[in-house]
mmCIF file of C-alpha atoms in Angstrom:
data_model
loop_
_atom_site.group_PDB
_atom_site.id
_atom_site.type_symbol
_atom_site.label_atom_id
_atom_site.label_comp_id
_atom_site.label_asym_id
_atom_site.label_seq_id
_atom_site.Cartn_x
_atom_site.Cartn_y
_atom_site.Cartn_z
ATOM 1 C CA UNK A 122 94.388 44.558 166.572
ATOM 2 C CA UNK A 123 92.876 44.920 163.103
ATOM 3 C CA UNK A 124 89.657 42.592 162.542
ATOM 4 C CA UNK A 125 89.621 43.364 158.420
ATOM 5 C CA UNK A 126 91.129 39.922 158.282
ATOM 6 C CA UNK A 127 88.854 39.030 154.922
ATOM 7 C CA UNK A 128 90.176 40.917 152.587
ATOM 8 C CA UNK A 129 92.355 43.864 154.124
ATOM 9 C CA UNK A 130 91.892 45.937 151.353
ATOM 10 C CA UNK A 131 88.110 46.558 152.586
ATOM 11 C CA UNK A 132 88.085 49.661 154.749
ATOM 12 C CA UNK A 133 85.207 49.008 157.334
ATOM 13 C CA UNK A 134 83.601 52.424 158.273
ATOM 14 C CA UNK A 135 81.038 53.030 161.138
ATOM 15 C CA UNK A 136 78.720 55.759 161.372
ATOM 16 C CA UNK A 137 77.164 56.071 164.604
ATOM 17 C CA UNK A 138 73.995 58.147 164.978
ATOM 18 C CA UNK A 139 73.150 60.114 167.919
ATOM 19 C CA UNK A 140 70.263 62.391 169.436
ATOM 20 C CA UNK A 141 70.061 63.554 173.101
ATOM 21 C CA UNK A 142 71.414 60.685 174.606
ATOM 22 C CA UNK A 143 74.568 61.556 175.825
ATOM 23 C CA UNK A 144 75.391 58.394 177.850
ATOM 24 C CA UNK A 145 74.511 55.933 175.821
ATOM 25 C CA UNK A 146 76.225 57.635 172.837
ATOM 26 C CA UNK A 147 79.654 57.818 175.097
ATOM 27 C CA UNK A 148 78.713 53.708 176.314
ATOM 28 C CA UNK A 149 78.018 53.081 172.424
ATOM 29 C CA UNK A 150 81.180 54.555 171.180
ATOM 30 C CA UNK A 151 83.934 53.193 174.077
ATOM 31 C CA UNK A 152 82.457 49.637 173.036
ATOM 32 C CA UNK A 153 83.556 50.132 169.420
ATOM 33 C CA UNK A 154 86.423 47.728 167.869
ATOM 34 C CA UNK A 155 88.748 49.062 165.282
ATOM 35 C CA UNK A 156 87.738 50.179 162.413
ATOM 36 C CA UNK A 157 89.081 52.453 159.394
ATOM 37 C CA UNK A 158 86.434 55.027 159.805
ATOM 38 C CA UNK A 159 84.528 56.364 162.054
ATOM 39 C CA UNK A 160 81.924 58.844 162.115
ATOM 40 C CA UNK A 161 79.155 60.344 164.513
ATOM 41 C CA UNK A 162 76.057 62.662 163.324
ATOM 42 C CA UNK A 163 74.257 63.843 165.846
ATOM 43 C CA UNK A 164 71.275 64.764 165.470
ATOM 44 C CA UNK A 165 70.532 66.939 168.612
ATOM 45 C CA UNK A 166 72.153 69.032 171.263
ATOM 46 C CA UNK A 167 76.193 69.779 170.961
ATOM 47 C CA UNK A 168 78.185 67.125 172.932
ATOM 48 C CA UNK A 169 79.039 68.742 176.405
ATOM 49 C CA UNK A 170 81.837 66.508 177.295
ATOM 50 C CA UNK A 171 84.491 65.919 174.145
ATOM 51 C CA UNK A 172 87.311 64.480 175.850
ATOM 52 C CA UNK A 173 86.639 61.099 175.030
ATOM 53 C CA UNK A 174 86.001 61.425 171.700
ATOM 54 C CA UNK A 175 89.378 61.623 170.338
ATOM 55 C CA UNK A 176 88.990 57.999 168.438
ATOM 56 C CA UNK A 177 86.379 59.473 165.759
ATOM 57 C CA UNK A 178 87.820 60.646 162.532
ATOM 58 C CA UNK A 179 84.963 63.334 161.800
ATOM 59 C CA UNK A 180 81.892 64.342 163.582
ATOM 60 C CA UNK A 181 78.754 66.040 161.962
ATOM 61 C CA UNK A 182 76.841 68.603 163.458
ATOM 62 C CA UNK A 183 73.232 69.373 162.732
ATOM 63 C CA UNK A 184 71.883 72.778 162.975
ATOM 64 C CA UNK A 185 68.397 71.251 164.046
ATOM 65 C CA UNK A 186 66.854 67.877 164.343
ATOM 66 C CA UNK A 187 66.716 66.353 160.957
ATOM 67 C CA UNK A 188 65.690 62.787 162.089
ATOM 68 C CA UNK A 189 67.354 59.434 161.520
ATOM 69 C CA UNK A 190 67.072 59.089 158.006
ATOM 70 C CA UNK A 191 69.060 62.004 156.738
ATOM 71 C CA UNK A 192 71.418 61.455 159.849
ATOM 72 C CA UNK A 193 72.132 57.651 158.515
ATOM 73 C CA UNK A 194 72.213 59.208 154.845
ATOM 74 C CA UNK A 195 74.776 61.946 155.836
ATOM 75 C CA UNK A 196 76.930 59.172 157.445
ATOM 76 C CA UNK A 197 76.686 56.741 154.433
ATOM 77 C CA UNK A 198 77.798 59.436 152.194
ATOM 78 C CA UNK A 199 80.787 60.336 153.927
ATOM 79 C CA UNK A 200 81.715 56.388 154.656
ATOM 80 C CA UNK A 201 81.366 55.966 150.897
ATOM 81 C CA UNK A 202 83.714 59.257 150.464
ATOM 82 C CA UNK A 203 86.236 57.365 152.224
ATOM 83 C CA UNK A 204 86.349 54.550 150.519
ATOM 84 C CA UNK A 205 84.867 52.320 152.652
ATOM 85 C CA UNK A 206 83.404 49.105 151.394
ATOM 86 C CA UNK A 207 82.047 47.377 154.252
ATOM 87 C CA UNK A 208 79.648 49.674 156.466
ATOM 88 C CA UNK A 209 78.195 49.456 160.135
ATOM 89 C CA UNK A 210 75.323 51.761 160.820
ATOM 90 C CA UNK A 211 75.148 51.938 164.869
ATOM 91 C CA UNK A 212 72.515 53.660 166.634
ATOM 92 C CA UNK A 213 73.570 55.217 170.131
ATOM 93 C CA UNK A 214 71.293 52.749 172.295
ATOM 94 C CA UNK A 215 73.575 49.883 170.963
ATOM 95 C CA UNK A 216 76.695 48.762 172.810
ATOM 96 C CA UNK A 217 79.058 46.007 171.287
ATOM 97 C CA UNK A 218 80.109 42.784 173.296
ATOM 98 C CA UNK A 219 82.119 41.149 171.461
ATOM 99 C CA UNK A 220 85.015 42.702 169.455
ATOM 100 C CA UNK A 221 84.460 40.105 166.803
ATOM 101 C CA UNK A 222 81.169 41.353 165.548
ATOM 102 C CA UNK A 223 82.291 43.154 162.263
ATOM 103 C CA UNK A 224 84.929 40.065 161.541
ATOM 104 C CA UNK A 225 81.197 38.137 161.744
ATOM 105 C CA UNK A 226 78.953 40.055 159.903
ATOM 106 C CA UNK A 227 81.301 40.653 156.799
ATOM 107 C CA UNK A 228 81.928 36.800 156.987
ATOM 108 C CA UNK A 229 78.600 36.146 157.286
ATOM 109 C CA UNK A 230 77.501 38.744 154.046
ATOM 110 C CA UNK A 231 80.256 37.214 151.956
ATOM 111 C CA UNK A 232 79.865 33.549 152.323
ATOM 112 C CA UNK A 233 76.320 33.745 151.737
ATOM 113 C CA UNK A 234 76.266 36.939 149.405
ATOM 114 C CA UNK A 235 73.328 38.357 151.016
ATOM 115 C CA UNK A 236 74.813 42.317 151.096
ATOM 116 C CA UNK A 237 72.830 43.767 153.716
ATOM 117 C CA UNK A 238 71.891 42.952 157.125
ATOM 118 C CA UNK A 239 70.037 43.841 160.324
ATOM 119 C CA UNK A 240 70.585 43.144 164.035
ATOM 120 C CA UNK A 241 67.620 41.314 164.842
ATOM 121 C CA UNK A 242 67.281 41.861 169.096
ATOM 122 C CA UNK A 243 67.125 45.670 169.343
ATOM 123 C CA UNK A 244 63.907 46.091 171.312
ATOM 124 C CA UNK A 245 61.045 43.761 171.947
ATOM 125 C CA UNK A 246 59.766 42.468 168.425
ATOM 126 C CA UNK A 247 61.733 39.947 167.269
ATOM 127 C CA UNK A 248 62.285 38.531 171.021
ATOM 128 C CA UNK A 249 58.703 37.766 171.757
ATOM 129 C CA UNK A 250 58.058 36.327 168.080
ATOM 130 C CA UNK A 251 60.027 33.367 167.851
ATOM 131 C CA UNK A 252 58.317 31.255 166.366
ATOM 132 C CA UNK A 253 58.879 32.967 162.872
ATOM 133 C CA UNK A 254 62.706 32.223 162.843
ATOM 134 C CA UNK A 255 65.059 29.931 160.654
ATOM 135 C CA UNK A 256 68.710 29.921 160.950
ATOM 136 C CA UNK A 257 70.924 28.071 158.417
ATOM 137 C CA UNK A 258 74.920 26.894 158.755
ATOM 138 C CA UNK A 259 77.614 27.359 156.030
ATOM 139 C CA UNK A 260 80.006 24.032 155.776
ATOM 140 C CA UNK A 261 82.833 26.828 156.958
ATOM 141 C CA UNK A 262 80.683 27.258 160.111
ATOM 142 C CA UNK A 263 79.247 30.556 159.225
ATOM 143 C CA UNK A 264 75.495 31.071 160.336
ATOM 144 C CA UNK A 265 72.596 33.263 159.027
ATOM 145 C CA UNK A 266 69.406 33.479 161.289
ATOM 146 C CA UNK A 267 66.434 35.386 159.685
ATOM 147 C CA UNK A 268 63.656 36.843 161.512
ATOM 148 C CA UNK A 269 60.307 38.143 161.255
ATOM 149 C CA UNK A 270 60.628 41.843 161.180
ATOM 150 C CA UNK A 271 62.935 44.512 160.509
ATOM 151 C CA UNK A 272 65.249 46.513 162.807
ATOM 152 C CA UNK A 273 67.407 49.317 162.065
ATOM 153 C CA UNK A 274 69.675 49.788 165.122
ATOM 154 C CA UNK A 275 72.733 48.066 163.757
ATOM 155 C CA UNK A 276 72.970 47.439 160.003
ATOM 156 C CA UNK A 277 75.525 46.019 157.737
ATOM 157 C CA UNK A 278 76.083 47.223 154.064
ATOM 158 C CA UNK A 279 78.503 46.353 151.353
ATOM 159 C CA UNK A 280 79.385 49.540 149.454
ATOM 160 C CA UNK A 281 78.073 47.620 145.882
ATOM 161 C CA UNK A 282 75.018 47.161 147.625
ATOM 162 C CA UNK A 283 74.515 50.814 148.672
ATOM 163 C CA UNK A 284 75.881 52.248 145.035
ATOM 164 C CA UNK A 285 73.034 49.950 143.330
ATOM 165 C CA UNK A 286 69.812 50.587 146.068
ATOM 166 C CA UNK A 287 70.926 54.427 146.869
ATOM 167 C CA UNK A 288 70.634 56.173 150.405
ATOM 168 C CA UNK A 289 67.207 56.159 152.837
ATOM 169 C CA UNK A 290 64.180 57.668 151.400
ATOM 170 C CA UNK A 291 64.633 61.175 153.788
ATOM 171 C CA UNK A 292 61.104 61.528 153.669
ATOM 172 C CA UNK A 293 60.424 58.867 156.227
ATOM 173 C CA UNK A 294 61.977 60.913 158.504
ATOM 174 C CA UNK A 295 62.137 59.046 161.870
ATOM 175 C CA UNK A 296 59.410 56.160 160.832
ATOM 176 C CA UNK A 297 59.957 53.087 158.430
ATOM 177 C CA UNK A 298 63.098 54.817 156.991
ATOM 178 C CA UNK A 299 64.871 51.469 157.443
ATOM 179 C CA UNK A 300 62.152 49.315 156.577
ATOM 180 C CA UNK A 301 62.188 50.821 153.491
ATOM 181 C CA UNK A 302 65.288 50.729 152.715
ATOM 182 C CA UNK A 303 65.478 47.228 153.610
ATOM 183 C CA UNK A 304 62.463 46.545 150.635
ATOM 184 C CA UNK A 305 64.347 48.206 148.312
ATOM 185 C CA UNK A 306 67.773 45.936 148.851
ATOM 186 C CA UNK A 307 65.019 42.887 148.542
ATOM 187 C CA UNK A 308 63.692 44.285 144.890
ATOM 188 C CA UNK A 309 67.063 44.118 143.901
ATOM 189 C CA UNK A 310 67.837 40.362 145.142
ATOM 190 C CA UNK A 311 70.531 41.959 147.581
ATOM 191 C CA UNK A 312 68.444 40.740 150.861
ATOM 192 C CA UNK A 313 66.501 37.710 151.563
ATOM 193 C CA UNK A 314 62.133 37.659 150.773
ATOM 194 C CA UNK A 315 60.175 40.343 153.029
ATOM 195 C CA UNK A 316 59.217 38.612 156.549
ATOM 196 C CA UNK A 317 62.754 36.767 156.377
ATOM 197 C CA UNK A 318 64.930 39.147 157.727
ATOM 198 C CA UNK A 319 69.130 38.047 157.988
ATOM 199 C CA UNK A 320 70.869 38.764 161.095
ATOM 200 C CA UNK A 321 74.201 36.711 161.929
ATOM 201 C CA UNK A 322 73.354 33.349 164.452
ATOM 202 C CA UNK A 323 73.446 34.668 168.038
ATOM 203 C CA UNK A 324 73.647 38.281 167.185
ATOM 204 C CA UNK A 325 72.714 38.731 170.604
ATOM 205 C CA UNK A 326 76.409 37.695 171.858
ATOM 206 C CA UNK A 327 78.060 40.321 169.935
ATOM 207 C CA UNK A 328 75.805 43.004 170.356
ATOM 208 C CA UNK A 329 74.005 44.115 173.488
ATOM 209 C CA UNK A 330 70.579 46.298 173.329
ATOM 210 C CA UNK A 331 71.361 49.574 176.107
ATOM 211 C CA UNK A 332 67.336 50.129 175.879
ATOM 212 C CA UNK A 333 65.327 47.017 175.194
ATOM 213 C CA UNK A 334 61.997 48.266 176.085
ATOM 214 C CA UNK A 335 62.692 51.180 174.442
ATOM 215 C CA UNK A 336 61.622 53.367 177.178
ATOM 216 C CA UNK A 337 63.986 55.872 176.135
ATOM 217 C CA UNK A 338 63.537 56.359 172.817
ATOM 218 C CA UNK A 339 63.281 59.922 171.473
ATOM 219 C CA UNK A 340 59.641 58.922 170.212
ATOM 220 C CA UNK A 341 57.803 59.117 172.782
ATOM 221 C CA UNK A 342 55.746 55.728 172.544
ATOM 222 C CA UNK A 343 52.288 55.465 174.180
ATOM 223 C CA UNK A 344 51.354 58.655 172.953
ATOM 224 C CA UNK A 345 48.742 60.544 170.870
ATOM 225 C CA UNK A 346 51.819 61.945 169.116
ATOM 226 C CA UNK A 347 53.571 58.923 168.241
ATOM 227 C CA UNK A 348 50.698 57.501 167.054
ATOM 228 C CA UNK A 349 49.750 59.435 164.726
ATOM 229 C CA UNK A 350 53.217 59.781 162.942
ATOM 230 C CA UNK A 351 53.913 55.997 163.330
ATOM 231 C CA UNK A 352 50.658 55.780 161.476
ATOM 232 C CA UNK A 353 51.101 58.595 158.993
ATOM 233 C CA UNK A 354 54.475 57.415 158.138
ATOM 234 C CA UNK A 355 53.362 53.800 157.677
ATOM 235 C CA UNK A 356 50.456 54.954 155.187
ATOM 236 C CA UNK A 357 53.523 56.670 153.226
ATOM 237 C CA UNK A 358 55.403 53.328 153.145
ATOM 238 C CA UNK A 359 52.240 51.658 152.019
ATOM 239 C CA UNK A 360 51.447 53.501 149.459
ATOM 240 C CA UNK A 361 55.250 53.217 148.063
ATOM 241 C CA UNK A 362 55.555 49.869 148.369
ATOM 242 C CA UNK A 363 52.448 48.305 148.649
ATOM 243 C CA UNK A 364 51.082 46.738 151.578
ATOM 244 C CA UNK A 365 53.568 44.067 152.773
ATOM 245 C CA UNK A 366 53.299 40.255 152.533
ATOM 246 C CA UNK A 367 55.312 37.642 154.413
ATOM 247 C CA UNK A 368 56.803 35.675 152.436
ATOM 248 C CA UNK A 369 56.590 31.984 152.277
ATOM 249 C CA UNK A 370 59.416 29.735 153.390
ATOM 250 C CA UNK A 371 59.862 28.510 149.923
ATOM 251 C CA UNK A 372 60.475 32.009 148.455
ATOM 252 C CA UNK A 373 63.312 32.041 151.141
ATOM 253 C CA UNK A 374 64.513 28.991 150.140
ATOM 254 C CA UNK A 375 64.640 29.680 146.307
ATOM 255 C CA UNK A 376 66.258 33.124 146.998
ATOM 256 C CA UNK A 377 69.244 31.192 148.542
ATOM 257 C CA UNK A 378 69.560 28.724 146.305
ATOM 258 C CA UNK A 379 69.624 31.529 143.247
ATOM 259 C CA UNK A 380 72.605 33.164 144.932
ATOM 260 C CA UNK A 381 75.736 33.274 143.531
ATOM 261 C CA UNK A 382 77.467 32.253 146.553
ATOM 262 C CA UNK A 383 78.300 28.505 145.939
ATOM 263 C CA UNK A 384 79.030 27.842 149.596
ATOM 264 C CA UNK A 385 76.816 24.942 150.708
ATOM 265 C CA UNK A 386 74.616 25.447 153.657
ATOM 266 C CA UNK A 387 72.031 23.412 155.666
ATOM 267 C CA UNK A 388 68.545 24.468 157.960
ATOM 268 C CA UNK A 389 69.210 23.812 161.337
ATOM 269 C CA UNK A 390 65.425 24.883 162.503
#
């Protein structure tokens, strides 16, 4: 079964990125649909058990722990390499539910023509603030929801988008990498106003979060530690991008009425 049913000339690539976490990695990958390319950098220890891995076309291997921005950078590149023009970025504490999901968000990015987008319900944030949340319908039944903040778990990028923005900012390391990235598709009208983050409707059915407190995330939270780097970090993206503003719902409105895409579309809250 081949979901590239939009244009089948689009090679969909996923790069899924991976440190110390053997058994959600393994859960993450058997929950994967087709796609053309696949690719896992892992960050951390060697694999111990490769049997099951004989679905992935190419597997980096770091030498140390270079952190999740120049993991996700390393698996753009070679996406890109391969000609891919539709790319998943898939964190190992994600676990697909639906084998529709990359069928939705490439319908999603191309009837609107917003050219990057983030799942939404990976950890806590977005679930407890909903009250900041629109979500608009397409007249060919395709939905956008858009959210307060920004998560990086599972992303969606065309390759245009990627070729005109560039890779993650490496320097972020393992903080605000994606949030950063995400400005930088906004300054160049690829994404949706800052506080108005696009996820498909219901992302939630198609994706399932193996971790949502994050109580096993490799940065240790509730700590001296983390705190300090969360903070450091978020000085850093400060300081490049100024200190972010929510936008207002007009701005949200205006940017979708300035797209190109000329597919009508309604609020539905």
């Amino acid at each position: 079964m081949t979901l590239n049913i939009i244009n089948p000339k689009n090679k969909i690539g996923v790069g899924i990125i991976t440190y110390n976490r053997e058994d959600l990695f393994y859960e993450c990958l058997k929950s994967l649909p087709f796609a053309d390319e696949i690719v896992v950098v892992n960050d951390g220890k060697e694999f111990k058990n490769t049997k099951n891995l004989s679905n992935i076309n190419h597997i980096i291997q770091h030498d140390k722990n270079y952190g999740v921005a120049k993991s996700k950078n390393d698996a753009l590149k070679y996406l890109l390499k391969q000609g891919c023009e539709n790319i998943f970025l898939c964190e190992d504490d994600v676990k697909i539910i639906n084998e529709n999901v990359f069928e939705e968000y490439i319908k999603a990015s191309e009837t609107s023509g917003i050219q990057h987008l983030n799942y939404a319900y990976h950890g806590p944030t977005n679930k407890n603030n909903i009250s900041h949340y629109q979500e608009i319908k397409y007249e060919k039944g395709v939905g956008l929801s858009f959210h307060r903040y920004p998560i990086g778990a599972f992303t969606f990028y065309t390759r245009t988008a990627i070729e005109k923005v560039g890779l993650l900012d490496e320097r972020f390391h393992n903080f605000h990498d994606h949030v950063d990235h995400t400005a930088r598709f906004i300054k160049a009208k690829l994404h949706p106003p800052y506080g108005w983050f696009a996820d498909i409707v219901s992302s939630d059915k198609f994706i399932s979060d193996q971790d949502p407190e994050l109580s096993r995330s490799t940065n240790k939270r509730n700590t001296l530690n983390y705190s300090l780097k969360y903070y450091y970090y978020y000085l850093k993206y400060i300081l490049k991008n100024g200190n972010p503003k929510v936008a207002e719902f007009t701005e949200l409105h205006s940017y979708l009425i300035n797209l190109k895409s000329k597919n009508k579309y309604n609020f539905v809250k």
